[in-house]
mmCIF file of C-alpha atoms in Angstrom:
data_model
loop_
_atom_site.group_PDB
_atom_site.id
_atom_site.type_symbol
_atom_site.label_atom_id
_atom_site.label_comp_id
_atom_site.label_asym_id
_atom_site.label_seq_id
_atom_site.Cartn_x
_atom_site.Cartn_y
_atom_site.Cartn_z
ATOM 1 C CA MET A 1 0.169 -12.526 -7.338
ATOM 2 C CA GLN A 2 -1.425 -15.012 -5.170
ATOM 3 C CA SER A 3 -4.491 -14.921 -3.872
ATOM 4 C CA ASN A 4 -4.200 -13.784 -0.049
ATOM 5 C CA ASP A 5 -1.855 -10.562 -2.328
ATOM 6 C CA ALA A 6 -4.387 -9.271 -4.142
ATOM 7 C CA ARG A 7 -7.703 -10.267 -1.560
ATOM 8 C CA LEU A 8 -5.294 -7.788 0.927
ATOM 9 C CA LEU A 9 -4.777 -5.645 -1.663
ATOM 10 C CA LEU A 10 -7.908 -4.956 -3.474
ATOM 11 C CA HIS A 11 -9.454 -4.113 0.517
ATOM 12 C CA ALA A 12 -7.336 -1.749 0.200
ATOM 13 C CA VAL A 13 -8.266 -0.202 -3.223
ATOM 14 C CA VAL A 14 -12.290 -0.562 -2.598
ATOM 15 C CA PRO A 15 -12.421 1.341 1.198
ATOM 16 C CA THR A 16 -9.694 4.461 -0.727
ATOM 17 C CA LEU A 17 -11.676 4.730 -4.077
ATOM 18 C CA ALA A 18 -14.893 4.867 -1.510
ATOM 19 C CA LEU A 19 -13.010 7.499 -0.343
ATOM 20 C CA GLY A 20 -11.904 9.286 -2.903
ATOM 21 C CA VAL A 21 -15.158 9.609 -4.719
ATOM 22 C CA ILE A 22 -16.996 10.972 -1.563
ATOM 23 C CA ALA A 23 -14.024 13.233 -1.565
ATOM 24 C CA VAL A 24 -13.680 14.151 -5.501
ATOM 25 C CA ALA A 25 -18.468 15.115 -4.316
ATOM 26 C CA VAL A 26 -17.491 17.813 -1.138
ATOM 27 C CA SER A 27 -14.497 19.107 -3.290
ATOM 28 C CA ALA A 28 -16.688 20.164 -6.846
ATOM 29 C CA VAL A 29 -19.543 21.301 -4.415
ATOM 30 C CA VAL A 30 -17.292 23.143 -2.058
ATOM 31 C CA ALA A 31 -14.110 24.287 -4.957
ATOM 32 C CA GLY A 32 -15.694 23.549 -8.650
ATOM 33 C CA ALA A 33 -14.120 21.670 -10.781
ATOM 34 C CA THR A 34 -10.651 22.521 -9.571
ATOM 35 C CA GLY A 35 -11.185 22.043 -6.636
ATOM 36 C CA ALA A 36 -12.916 17.832 -7.736
ATOM 37 C CA ILE A 37 -9.228 17.945 -9.897
ATOM 38 C CA GLY A 38 -7.285 17.879 -7.048
ATOM 39 C CA ALA A 39 -9.632 15.676 -5.496
ATOM 40 C CA VAL A 40 -9.005 13.526 -7.851
ATOM 41 C CA VAL A 41 -5.594 13.860 -8.704
ATOM 42 C CA GLY A 42 -5.030 13.141 -4.784
ATOM 43 C CA THR A 43 -6.872 10.191 -4.774
ATOM 44 C CA VAL A 44 -4.578 8.599 -8.389
ATOM 45 C CA LEU A 45 -1.656 9.454 -6.155
ATOM 46 C CA VAL A 46 -2.274 7.910 -2.937
ATOM 47 C CA MET A 47 -3.487 5.349 -4.810
ATOM 48 C CA LEU A 48 -0.554 4.714 -7.092
ATOM 49 C CA VAL A 49 1.912 5.426 -4.737
ATOM 50 C CA MET A 50 0.408 2.396 -2.315
ATOM 51 C CA GLY A 51 -0.586 0.083 -4.882
ATOM 52 C CA VAL A 52 2.657 -0.387 -6.118
ATOM 53 C CA GLY A 53 4.867 -0.273 -2.709
ATOM 54 C CA LEU A 54 2.327 -3.668 -1.193
ATOM 55 C CA VAL A 55 3.022 -5.067 -4.817
ATOM 56 C CA VAL A 56 6.762 -4.427 -4.777
ATOM 57 C CA LEU A 57 6.740 -5.450 -0.538
ATOM 58 C CA GLN A 58 4.700 -8.670 -1.816
ATOM 59 C CA LYS A 59 6.962 -9.541 -4.533
ATOM 60 C CA THR A 60 10.385 -8.933 -1.305
ATOM 61 C CA ALA A 61 8.366 -11.053 0.704
ATOM 62 C CA LYS A 62 7.860 -13.996 -1.496
ATOM 63 C CA ASN A 63 11.450 -13.897 -3.362
ATOM 64 C CA LEU A 64 13.745 -12.451 -0.921
ATOM 65 C CA PRO A 65 12.256 -13.263 2.491
ATOM 66 C CA GLN A 66 15.981 -11.571 4.569
ATOM 67 C CA LEU A 67 15.572 -8.751 3.043
ATOM 68 C CA PHE A 68 11.773 -7.852 3.948
ATOM 69 C CA GLN A 69 12.228 -5.198 6.835
ATOM 70 C CA MET A 70 14.586 -3.234 4.975
ATOM 71 C CA MET A 71 12.746 -3.122 2.101
ATOM 72 C CA GLY A 72 10.049 -1.700 3.720
ATOM 73 C CA LEU A 73 11.746 1.006 4.833
ATOM 74 C CA LEU A 74 13.337 1.557 2.032
ATOM 75 C CA LEU A 75 9.962 1.283 0.046
ATOM 76 C CA TYR A 76 8.192 3.356 3.016
ATOM 77 C CA THR A 77 10.893 6.458 2.657
ATOM 78 C CA THR A 78 10.690 6.187 -0.880
ATOM 79 C CA GLN A 79 6.757 6.434 -1.099
ATOM 80 C CA ILE A 80 7.375 9.737 1.284
ATOM 81 C CA LEU A 81 9.864 10.991 -1.194
ATOM 82 C CA PHE A 82 8.190 10.536 -4.334
ATOM 83 C CA VAL A 83 4.994 12.376 -2.210
ATOM 84 C CA LEU A 84 7.429 15.542 -1.460
ATOM 85 C CA VAL A 85 8.864 15.420 -4.965
ATOM 86 C CA PHE A 86 4.840 15.916 -6.481
ATOM 87 C CA LEU A 87 4.533 18.178 -3.567
ATOM 88 C CA ILE A 88 7.115 20.562 -4.315
ATOM 89 C CA VAL A 89 6.893 19.888 -7.852
ATOM 90 C CA PHE A 90 3.189 21.619 -7.819
ATOM 91 C CA LYS A 91 3.380 23.521 -5.155
ATOM 92 C CA ASP A 92 1.921 26.361 -7.026
ATOM 93 C CA THR A 93 -0.225 24.899 -9.754
ATOM 94 C CA THR A 94 -3.789 26.398 -11.025
ATOM 95 C CA LEU A 95 -4.602 23.056 -12.532
ATOM 96 C CA PHE A 96 -6.342 21.937 -9.454
ATOM 97 C CA ASP A 97 -7.006 23.549 -5.875
ATOM 98 C CA THR A 98 -4.268 22.853 -3.706
ATOM 99 C CA LYS A 99 -6.823 22.253 -0.447
ATOM 100 C CA ALA A 100 -8.816 20.116 -1.955
ATOM 101 C CA PHE A 101 -6.313 17.854 -3.211
ATOM 102 C CA ALA A 102 -4.138 18.100 0.654
ATOM 103 C CA PHE A 103 -7.139 17.144 1.898
ATOM 104 C CA THR A 104 -8.348 13.871 -0.080
ATOM 105 C CA LEU A 105 -4.415 12.887 -0.214
ATOM 106 C CA LEU A 106 -4.460 12.977 3.441
ATOM 107 C CA GLY A 107 -7.364 11.087 3.913
ATOM 108 C CA THR A 108 -7.063 8.310 1.579
ATOM 109 C CA THR A 109 -3.658 7.588 2.803
ATOM 110 C CA LEU A 110 -4.989 7.057 6.194
ATOM 111 C CA VAL A 111 -7.835 5.043 5.112
ATOM 112 C CA TRP A 112 -5.372 2.595 3.433
ATOM 113 C CA ILE A 113 -2.981 2.655 5.637
ATOM 114 C CA ALA A 114 -5.804 1.016 8.355
ATOM 115 C CA ALA A 115 -7.658 -0.870 5.417
ATOM 116 C CA GLN A 116 -4.290 -2.441 4.999
ATOM 117 C CA THR A 117 -3.755 -2.923 8.261
ATOM 118 C CA ARG A 118 -7.533 -4.292 8.918
ATOM 119 C CA GLY A 119 -6.416 -6.801 5.860
ATOM 120 C CA HIS A 120 -3.948 -7.784 7.798
ATOM 121 C CA MET A 121 -5.051 -8.432 10.727
ATOM 122 C CA LYS A 122 -7.784 -10.762 9.843
ATOM 123 C CA ALA A 123 -5.531 -12.530 6.936
ATOM 124 C CA LYS A 124 -4.855 -16.021 8.139
ATOM 125 C CA ILE A 125 -1.670 -15.813 6.492
ATOM 126 C CA LEU A 126 0.624 -18.262 7.887
ATOM 127 C CA TYR A 127 3.720 -17.160 9.019
ATOM 128 C CA VAL A 128 4.974 -20.658 10.033
ATOM 129 C CA ASP A 129 5.329 -23.459 7.095
ATOM 130 C CA PRO A 130 3.786 -26.831 8.658
ATOM 131 C CA ASP A 131 5.008 -28.505 6.245
ATOM 132 C CA SER A 132 8.327 -28.444 7.402
ATOM 133 C CA ALA A 133 8.518 -29.965 9.980
ATOM 134 C CA GLU A 134 7.606 -33.219 8.701
ATOM 135 C CA ARG A 135 9.926 -32.795 5.294
ATOM 136 C CA LYS A 136 12.344 -32.407 8.066
ATOM 137 C CA LYS A 137 12.149 -35.418 9.989
ATOM 138 C CA ALA A 138 10.995 -37.161 7.205
ATOM 139 C CA GLU A 139 14.702 -36.567 5.311
ATOM 140 C CA THR A 140 16.505 -37.018 9.080
ATOM 141 C CA ALA A 141 14.761 -40.749 9.015
ATOM 142 C CA GLY A 142 15.874 -41.486 5.769
ATOM 143 C CA SER A 143 19.579 -40.287 6.572
ATOM 144 C CA PRO A 144 21.782 -43.147 8.340
ATOM 145 C CA THR A 145 22.844 -42.813 11.849
#
């Protein structure tokens, strides 16, 4: 993982984790231990799904840039389906408070997306390789015409 990829991941993880800690504290006060567990599960689920998605997308961008947009759409769909399956499996659970889980899931997802967007906007990632023009000039200068 390159330094700008790790920086982007860090810019998304830190605020999401901070909101998760706040959600756990609020849920513990409002709904007790099951609320705190629900908030922890929601935070972990978002960080796992979004973190894996970001890493997979960055690797795809590096190795197969022509598939980047398609992979982004496929990844987004897969993330939604994974969360949907999780919600279906645990819809009637008594292991954690589902309201605390739902609010934490929503809040941390929104914070992750906002932080990731901000990280992309502030990152100074070149989308054009400035050395490629110089290499092309050198290649054409060296070939006989």
